[in-house]
Structure formats: structure tokens, C-alpha cells
């Protein structure tokens, strides 16, 4: 891991675990994905988030529309 990942990993794991624990009782399914693999350095944060969301749901589009 990179140095910044070592510094923030514990907090990131805690945040992810808290989120999963809170949505588990009300969700039918949970898809976990590592959004870091979709980040592009030449895009703004807003464009990155928009593009990441689109790329992550594209394979599941028909399922999510059902």
C-alpha cells in the first residue's frame, strides 16, 4: 500500500463497516466495489464521481431497472 493508504486505512475500514452495518437491515442486496480503480487524474472530482457511478452501474443496468 501507499503511505497515504496506510495512514487512512483504519478509518476507511471503520467507515465502510459502519455504513454496511446500517444498510444491511433495509437493503435487498449490497454490491461492493473499489471505486479507486475508476479514478482518472485528468478529471475533476465532480466528473470523476459521475463517471465512477456510471461505470459501476453499467454492468448491472438491466438488473437495477427491473
PDB file of C-alpha atoms in Angstrom, residues 52-62:
ATOM      1  CA  UNK A  52     -17.355   6.282 -11.495  1.00  0.00           C
ATOM      2  CA  UNK A  53     -21.079   5.972 -10.776  1.00  0.00           C
ATOM      3  CA  UNK A  54     -21.850   5.379 -14.448  1.00  0.00           C
ATOM      4  CA  UNK A  55     -19.085   2.791 -14.894  1.00  0.00           C
ATOM      5  CA  UNK A  56     -20.031   0.914 -11.728  1.00  0.00           C
ATOM      6  CA  UNK A  57     -23.729   0.513 -12.550  1.00  0.00           C
ATOM      7  CA  UNK A  58     -23.372  -0.092 -16.291  1.00  0.00           C
ATOM      8  CA  UNK A  59     -22.919  -3.890 -15.956  1.00  0.00           C
ATOM      9  CA  UNK A  60     -25.989  -4.051 -13.690  1.00  0.00           C
ATOM     10  CA  UNK A  61     -28.226  -1.577 -15.561  1.00  0.00           C
ATOM     11  CA  UNK A  62     -30.902  -4.068 -16.644  1.00  0.00           C
TER      12      UNK A  62
END
